[in-house]
Coordinates of N, CA and C in Angstrom, one line a residue:
M1 N 131.2 71.5 102.6 CA 130.1 71.4 101.7 C 128.8 71.9 102.4
A2 N 128.6 71.3 103.6 CA 127.4 71.6 104.3 C 127.4 73.1 104.7
C3 N 128.6 73.6 105.0 CA 128.7 75.1 105.4 C 128.3 75.9 104.2
A4 N 128.8 75.6 103.0 CA 128.5 76.4 101.8 C 127.0 76.3 101.5
L5 N 126.4 75.1 101.7 CA 125.0 75.0 101.4 C 124.2 75.8 102.4
A6 N 124.6 75.8 103.7 CA 123.9 76.6 104.7 C 124.0 78.1 104.4
L7 N 125.2 78.5 103.9 CA 125.4 79.9 103.6 C 124.5 80.3 102.4
L8 N 124.5 79.4 101.4 CA 123.6 79.7 100.2 C 122.2 79.8 100.6
I9 N 121.7 78.9 101.4 CA 120.3 79.0 101.9 C 120.0 80.3 102.7
A10 N 121.0 80.7 103.5 CA 120.8 81.9 104.3 C 120.8 83.1 103.4
L11 N 121.6 83.2 102.4 CA 121.6 84.3 101.4 C 120.3 84.3 100.6
W12 N 119.8 83.1 100.2 CA 118.6 83.1 99.4 C 117.4 83.6 100.3
A13 N 117.4 83.2 101.6 CA 116.3 83.6 102.4 C 116.4 85.1 102.7
W14 N 117.5 85.8 102.6 CA 117.7 87.2 102.9 C 117.2 88.0 101.8
V15 N 117.2 87.5 100.5 CA 116.7 88.3 99.4 C 115.2 88.6 99.5
Q16 N 114.9 89.9 99.3 CA 113.5 90.3 99.4 C 112.9 90.1 98.0
P17 N 111.6 89.7 97.9 CA 111.0 89.6 96.6 C 110.8 91.0 96.0
A18 N 110.8 91.0 94.7 CA 110.6 92.3 94.0 C 109.1 92.7 94.0
A19 N 108.9 94.0 94.1 CA 107.5 94.4 94.1 C 107.0 94.4 92.6
A20 N 105.8 94.2 92.5 CA 105.2 94.1 91.1 C 105.0 95.6 90.6
A21 N 105.1 95.7 89.3 CA 104.9 97.0 88.7 C 103.4 97.4 88.8
P22 N 103.1 98.7 89.0 CA 101.7 99.2 89.1 C 101.0 99.0 87.8
G23 N 99.7 99.1 87.8 CA 98.9 98.8 86.6 C 99.0 99.9 85.6
L24 N 98.4 101.1 85.8 CA 98.4 102.2 84.8 C 99.0 103.4 85.5
C25 N 99.9 104.1 84.8 CA 100.5 105.3 85.4 C 100.3 106.5 84.4
V26 N 100.0 107.6 84.9 CA 100.0 108.9 84.2 C 100.7 109.9 85.1
G27 N 101.8 110.4 84.6 CA 102.6 111.3 85.5 C 103.0 110.6 86.8
P28 N 102.8 111.3 87.9 CA 103.2 110.7 89.2 C 102.1 109.8 89.8
I29 N 101.0 109.6 89.2 CA 99.9 108.8 89.7 C 99.8 107.5 89.0
C30 N 99.6 106.4 89.8 CA 99.4 105.1 89.3 C 98.2 104.5 89.8
G31 N 97.5 103.7 89.0 CA 96.3 103.0 89.4 C 96.4 101.5 89.3
D32 N 95.9 100.8 90.3 CA 95.9 99.4 90.2 C 94.7 98.8 90.9
E33 N 94.6 97.5 91.0 CA 93.4 96.8 91.5 C 92.1 97.4 90.9
I34 N 92.1 97.5 89.6 CA 91.0 98.0 88.8 C 90.0 96.9 88.6
T35 N 88.7 97.2 89.1 CA 87.7 96.2 89.0 C 86.4 96.9 88.5
R36 N 85.5 96.1 87.8 CA 84.3 96.7 87.4 C 83.3 96.6 88.5
S37 N 82.4 97.6 88.6 CA 81.4 97.5 89.7 C 80.4 96.4 89.4
A38 N 80.0 95.7 90.4 CA 79.0 94.6 90.2 C 77.6 95.1 89.9
K39 N 77.3 96.3 90.3 CA 76.0 96.9 90.2 C 75.8 97.6 88.9
H40 N 76.8 98.4 88.5 CA 76.8 99.2 87.3 C 78.0 98.9 86.4
H41 N 77.7 98.5 85.2 CA 78.8 98.1 84.3 C 79.7 99.3 83.9
F42 N 79.2 100.5 83.9 CA 79.9 101.7 83.5 C 80.8 102.2 84.6
Q43 N 80.8 101.6 85.8 CA 81.6 102.1 86.9 C 82.8 101.2 87.1
L44 N 84.0 101.8 87.3 CA 85.2 101.1 87.7 C 85.6 101.5 89.1
R45 N 86.1 100.6 89.8 CA 86.7 100.9 91.1 C 88.2 100.6 91.0
M46 N 89.0 101.5 91.5 CA 90.5 101.4 91.4 C 91.1 102.0 92.6
R47 N 92.4 101.6 92.9 CA 93.2 102.1 93.9 C 94.2 103.0 93.2
V48 N 94.4 104.2 93.6 CA 95.4 105.1 93.0 C 96.4 105.5 94.1
S49 N 97.6 105.7 93.7 CA 98.6 106.1 94.6 C 99.6 107.1 93.9
D50 N 100.2 107.9 94.7 CA 101.2 108.9 94.1 C 102.6 108.5 94.7
Q51 N 103.6 109.4 94.2 CA 105.0 109.1 94.6 C 105.2 109.5 96.1
L52 N 104.3 110.2 96.7 CA 104.5 110.6 98.1 C 104.0 109.5 99.0
G53 N 103.4 108.4 98.5 CA 102.8 107.4 99.3 C 101.4 107.5 99.6
H54 N 100.7 108.5 99.1 CA 99.3 108.6 99.4 C 98.5 107.6 98.5
R55 N 97.5 106.9 99.1 CA 96.7 105.9 98.4 C 95.3 106.2 98.7
E56 N 94.5 106.0 97.7 CA 93.0 106.2 97.8 C 92.3 105.1 97.0
R57 N 91.1 104.8 97.3 CA 90.2 104.0 96.5 C 89.2 104.9 95.9
L58 N 89.1 104.8 94.6 CA 88.2 105.7 93.8 C 87.1 104.9 93.0
T59 N 86.0 105.5 92.8 CA 85.0 105.0 91.9 C 84.9 105.9 90.8
V60 N 84.9 105.4 89.5 CA 84.9 106.2 88.3 C 83.6 105.9 87.5
D61 N 82.9 106.9 87.2 CA 81.8 106.8 86.3 C 82.3 107.0 84.9
C62 N 82.4 105.9 84.1 CA 83.0 106.0 82.8 C 82.2 106.8 81.8
R63 N 80.9 107.0 82.1 CA 80.0 107.8 81.1 C 80.5 109.2 81.0
N64 N 80.8 109.8 82.2 CA 81.2 111.2 82.1 C 82.6 111.5 82.8
G65 N 83.3 110.5 83.3 CA 84.6 110.6 83.8 C 84.6 111.1 85.3
A66 N 83.5 111.2 85.9 CA 83.4 111.7 87.3 C 84.1 110.7 88.3
L67 N 84.8 111.3 89.2 CA 85.5 110.6 90.3 C 84.8 110.7 91.6
S68 N 84.7 109.7 92.3 CA 84.1 109.7 93.6 C 85.0 109.1 94.6
P69 N 85.5 109.7 95.7 CA 85.2 111.1 96.1 C 85.9 112.1 95.2
A70 N 85.3 113.3 95.1 CA 85.8 114.4 94.2 C 87.1 115.0 94.7
A71 N 87.4 114.9 96.0 CA 88.6 115.5 96.6 C 89.3 114.5 97.4
G72 N 90.6 114.7 97.6 CA 91.3 113.8 98.4 C 92.8 114.1 98.3
L73 N 93.6 113.2 98.9 CA 95.1 113.4 99.0 C 95.8 113.2 97.6
V74 N 95.3 112.4 96.8 CA 95.9 112.1 95.5 C 95.4 113.2 94.5
E75 N 96.3 113.8 93.7 CA 95.9 114.9 92.8 C 94.9 114.4 91.8
R76 N 93.8 115.1 91.7 CA 92.6 114.7 90.9 C 92.8 114.8 89.4
G77 N 93.7 115.7 88.9 CA 93.9 115.9 87.5 C 94.5 114.6 86.9
F78 N 95.6 114.2 87.5 CA 96.3 112.9 87.1 C 95.4 111.7 87.4
A79 N 94.7 111.7 88.5 CA 93.8 110.6 88.8 C 92.7 110.5 87.8
A80 N 92.2 111.6 87.3 CA 91.2 111.6 86.2 C 91.8 111.0 84.9
A81 N 93.0 111.4 84.6 CA 93.7 110.8 83.4 C 93.9 109.3 83.5
V82 N 94.2 108.8 84.7 CA 94.4 107.4 84.9 C 93.0 106.7 84.7
A83 N 91.9 107.4 85.3 CA 90.6 106.8 85.2 C 90.1 106.8 83.7
R84 N 90.4 107.8 82.9 CA 90.0 107.8 81.5 C 90.7 106.7 80.8
K85 N 92.0 106.5 81.1 CA 92.7 105.4 80.4 C 92.2 104.1 80.8
A86 N 91.8 103.9 82.0 CA 91.2 102.6 82.5 C 89.9 102.4 81.8
C87 N 89.1 103.4 81.7 CA 87.8 103.3 81.0 C 87.9 102.9 79.6
R88 N 88.9 103.5 78.9 CA 89.2 103.2 77.5 C 89.6 101.7 77.4
L89 N 90.5 101.3 78.2 CA 90.9 99.9 78.2 C 89.8 98.9 78.5
A90 N 88.9 99.3 79.4 CA 87.7 98.4 79.7 C 86.6 98.4 78.7
G91 N 86.8 99.3 77.7 CA 85.7 99.4 76.7 C 84.5 100.2 77.1
E92 N 84.7 101.0 78.1 CA 83.6 101.8 78.6 C 83.7 103.3 78.3
A93 N 84.6 103.7 77.4 CA 84.8 105.1 77.1 C 83.5 105.7 76.5
P94 N 83.2 107.0 76.8 CA 82.0 107.6 76.2 C 82.1 107.7 74.7
V95 N 81.0 107.5 74.0 CA 81.0 107.6 72.5 C 80.9 109.0 72.0

């Protein structure tokens, strides 16, 4: 009985926890850790990543959809689509 219990505990310890699903995805780009800027309510900060493992931290101006930085490893077309979706969900979409 003790041997079976020890085996069960060893197997339970071997199991890796599942990774959480990303926040918002558009095509191969996903955005998570989305927060509102403390200084400007119309700005969102987010971490975007692609399927190749590239990760970046972006600032989005929801008034005009501008991304900062404007260039980087993550493809900006899909990153802009994720940013627009996040702005809509945050209630900061341009009128």
